[in-house]
Short mmCIF file of C-alpha atoms in Angstrom, two decimals:
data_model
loop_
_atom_site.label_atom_id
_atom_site.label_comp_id
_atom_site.label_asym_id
_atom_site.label_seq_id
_atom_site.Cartn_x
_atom_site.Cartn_y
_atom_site.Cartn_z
CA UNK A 1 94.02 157.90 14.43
CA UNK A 2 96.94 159.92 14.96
CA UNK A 3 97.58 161.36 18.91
CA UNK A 4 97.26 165.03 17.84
CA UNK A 5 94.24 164.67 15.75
CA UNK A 6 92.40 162.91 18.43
CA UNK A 7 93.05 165.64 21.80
CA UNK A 8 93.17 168.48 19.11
CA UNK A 9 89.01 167.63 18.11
CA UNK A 10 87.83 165.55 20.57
CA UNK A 11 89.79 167.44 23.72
CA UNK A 12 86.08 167.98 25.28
CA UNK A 13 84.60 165.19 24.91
CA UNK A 14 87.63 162.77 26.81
CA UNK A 15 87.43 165.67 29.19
CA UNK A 16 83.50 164.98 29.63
CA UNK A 17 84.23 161.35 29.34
CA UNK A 18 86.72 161.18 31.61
CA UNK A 19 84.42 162.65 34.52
CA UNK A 20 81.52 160.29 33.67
CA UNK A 21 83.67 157.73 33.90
CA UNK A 22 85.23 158.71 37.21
CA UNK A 23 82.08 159.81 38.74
CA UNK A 24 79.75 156.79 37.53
CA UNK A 25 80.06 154.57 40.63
CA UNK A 26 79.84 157.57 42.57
CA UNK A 27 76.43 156.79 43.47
CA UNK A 28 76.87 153.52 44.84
CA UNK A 29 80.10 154.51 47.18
CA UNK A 30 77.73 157.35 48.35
CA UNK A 31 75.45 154.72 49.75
CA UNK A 32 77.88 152.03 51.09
CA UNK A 33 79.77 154.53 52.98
CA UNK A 34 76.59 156.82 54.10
CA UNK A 35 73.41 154.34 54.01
CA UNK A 36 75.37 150.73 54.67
CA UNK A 37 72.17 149.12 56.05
CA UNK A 38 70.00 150.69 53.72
CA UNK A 39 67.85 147.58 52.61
CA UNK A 40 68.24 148.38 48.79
CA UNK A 41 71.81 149.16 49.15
CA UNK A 42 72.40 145.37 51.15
CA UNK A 43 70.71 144.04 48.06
CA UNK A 44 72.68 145.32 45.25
CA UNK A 45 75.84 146.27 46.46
CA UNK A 46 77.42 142.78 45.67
CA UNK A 47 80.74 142.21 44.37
CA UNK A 48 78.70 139.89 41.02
CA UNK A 49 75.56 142.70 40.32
CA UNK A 50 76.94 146.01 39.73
CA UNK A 51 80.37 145.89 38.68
CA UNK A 52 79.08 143.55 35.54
CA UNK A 53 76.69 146.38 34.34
CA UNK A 54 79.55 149.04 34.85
CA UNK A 55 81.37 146.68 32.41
CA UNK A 56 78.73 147.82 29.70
CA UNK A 57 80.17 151.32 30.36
CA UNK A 58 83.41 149.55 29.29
CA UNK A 59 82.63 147.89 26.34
CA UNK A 60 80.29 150.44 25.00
CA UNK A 61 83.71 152.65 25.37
CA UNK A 62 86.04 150.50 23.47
CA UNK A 63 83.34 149.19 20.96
CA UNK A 64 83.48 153.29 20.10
CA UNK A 65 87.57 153.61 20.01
CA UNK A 66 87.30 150.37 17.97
CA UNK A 67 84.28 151.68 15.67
CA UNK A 68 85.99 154.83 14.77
CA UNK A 69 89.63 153.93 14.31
CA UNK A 70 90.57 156.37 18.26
CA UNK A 71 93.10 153.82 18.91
CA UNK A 72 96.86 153.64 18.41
CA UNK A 73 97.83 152.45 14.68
CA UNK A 74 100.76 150.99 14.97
CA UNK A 75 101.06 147.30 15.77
CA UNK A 76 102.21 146.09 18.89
CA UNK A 77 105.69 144.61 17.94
CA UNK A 78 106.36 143.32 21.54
CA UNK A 79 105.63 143.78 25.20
CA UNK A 80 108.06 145.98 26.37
CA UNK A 81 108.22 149.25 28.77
CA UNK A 82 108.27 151.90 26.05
CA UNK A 83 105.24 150.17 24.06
CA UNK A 84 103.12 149.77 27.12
CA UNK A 85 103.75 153.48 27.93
CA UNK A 86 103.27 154.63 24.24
CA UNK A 87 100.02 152.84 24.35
CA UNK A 88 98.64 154.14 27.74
CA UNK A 89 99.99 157.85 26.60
CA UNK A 90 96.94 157.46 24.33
CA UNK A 91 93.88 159.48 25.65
CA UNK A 92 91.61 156.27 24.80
CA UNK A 93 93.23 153.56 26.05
CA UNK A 94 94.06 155.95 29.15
CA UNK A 95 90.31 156.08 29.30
CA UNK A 96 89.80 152.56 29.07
CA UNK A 97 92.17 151.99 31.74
CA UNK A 98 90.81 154.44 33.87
CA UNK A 99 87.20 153.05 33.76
CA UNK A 100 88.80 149.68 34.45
CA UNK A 101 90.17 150.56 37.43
CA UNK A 102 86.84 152.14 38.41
CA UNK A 103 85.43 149.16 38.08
CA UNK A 104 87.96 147.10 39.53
CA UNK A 105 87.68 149.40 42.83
CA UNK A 106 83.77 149.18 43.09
CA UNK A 107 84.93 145.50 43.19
CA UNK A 108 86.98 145.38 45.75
CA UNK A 109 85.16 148.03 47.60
CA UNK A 110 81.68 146.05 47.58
CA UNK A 111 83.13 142.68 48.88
CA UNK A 112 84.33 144.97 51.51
CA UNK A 113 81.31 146.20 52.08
CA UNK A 114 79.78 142.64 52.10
CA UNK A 115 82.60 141.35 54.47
CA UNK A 116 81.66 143.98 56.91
CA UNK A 117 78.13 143.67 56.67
CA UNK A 118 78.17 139.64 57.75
CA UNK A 119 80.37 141.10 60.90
CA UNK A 120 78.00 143.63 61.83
CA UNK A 121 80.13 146.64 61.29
CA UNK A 122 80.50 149.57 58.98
CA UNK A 123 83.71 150.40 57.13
CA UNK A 124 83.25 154.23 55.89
CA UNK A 125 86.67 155.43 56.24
CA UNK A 126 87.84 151.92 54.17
CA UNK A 127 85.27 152.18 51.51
CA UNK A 128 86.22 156.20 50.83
CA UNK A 129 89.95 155.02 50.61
CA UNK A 130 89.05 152.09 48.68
CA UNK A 131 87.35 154.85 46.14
CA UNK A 132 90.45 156.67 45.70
CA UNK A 133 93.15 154.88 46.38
CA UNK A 134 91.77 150.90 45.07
CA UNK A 135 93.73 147.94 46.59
CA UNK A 136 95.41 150.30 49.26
CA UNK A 137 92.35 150.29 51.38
CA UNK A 138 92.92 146.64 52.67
CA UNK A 139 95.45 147.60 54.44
CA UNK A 140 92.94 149.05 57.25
CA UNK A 141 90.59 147.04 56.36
CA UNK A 142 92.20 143.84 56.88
CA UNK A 143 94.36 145.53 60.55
CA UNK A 144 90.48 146.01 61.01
CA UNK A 145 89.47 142.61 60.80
CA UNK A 146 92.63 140.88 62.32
CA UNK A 147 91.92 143.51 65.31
CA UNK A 148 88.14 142.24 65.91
CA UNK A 149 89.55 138.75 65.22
CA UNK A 150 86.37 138.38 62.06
CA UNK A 151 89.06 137.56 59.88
CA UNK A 152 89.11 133.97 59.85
CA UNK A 153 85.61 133.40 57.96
#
């Protein structure tokens, strides 16, 4: 579908789909960072149990853009800079992309989480930076663990 057609009818529903998307792990950073040894939170908070059913979130988004023709038409003629950045321009695949990344930092942030957990200390500053800014939050988190000298298990 063409670029215009999609933001000109459909401008609030990525807008409504773009906050679910950015706001559906909220929940589970909310409890790492302020309930860490909250028995419930111990238990799912792994790296292998919620990220997978966030991925549903993900396919039931590009089984849509696939189901009603939202992606780009054209065919991808090669892998170069200007075709990777006329394909993310799109609103869907920027969407798709987005919730990837979502997912990718829940990731990252629950085997941080775990890591800490098996040391006996909590990581709230880390896991809020690993919720906005992804892989830049092992920085700290690994001067952390190099400083308490846990990071050789």
């Amino acid at each position: 579908m063409v670029l215009w057609m999609v933001e000109s009818f459909g401008g609030s529903e990525l807008e409504r789909t773009f906050y679910i998307i950015a706001l559906m792990t909220a929940p589970v950073w909310l409890a790492m960072i302020l309930l860490p040894g909250f028995s419930p939170v111990r238990h799912l908070a792994k790296p292998f149990i919620l990220p997978p059913c966030y991925c549903l979130i993900l396919g039931l988004l590009l089984w849509n853009a696939f189901d009603l023709s939202l992606l780009p038409d054209k065919e991808l003629s090669g892998f170069d800079l200007d075709t990777a950045r006329n394909l993310v321009r799109h609103p869907i695949t920027f969407l798709l992309l987005f919730c990837n990344w979502q997912i990718l930092n829940l990731v990252l942030g629950t085997m941080m989480y775990q890591k800490s957990q098996s040391n006996g200390f909590k990581v709230p500053v880390e896991l809020l930076l690993c919720w906005v800014f992804g892989a830049w939050a092992l920085i700290p988190f690994s001067l952390r663990l190099l400083v308490q000298g846990k990071g050789k298990r």
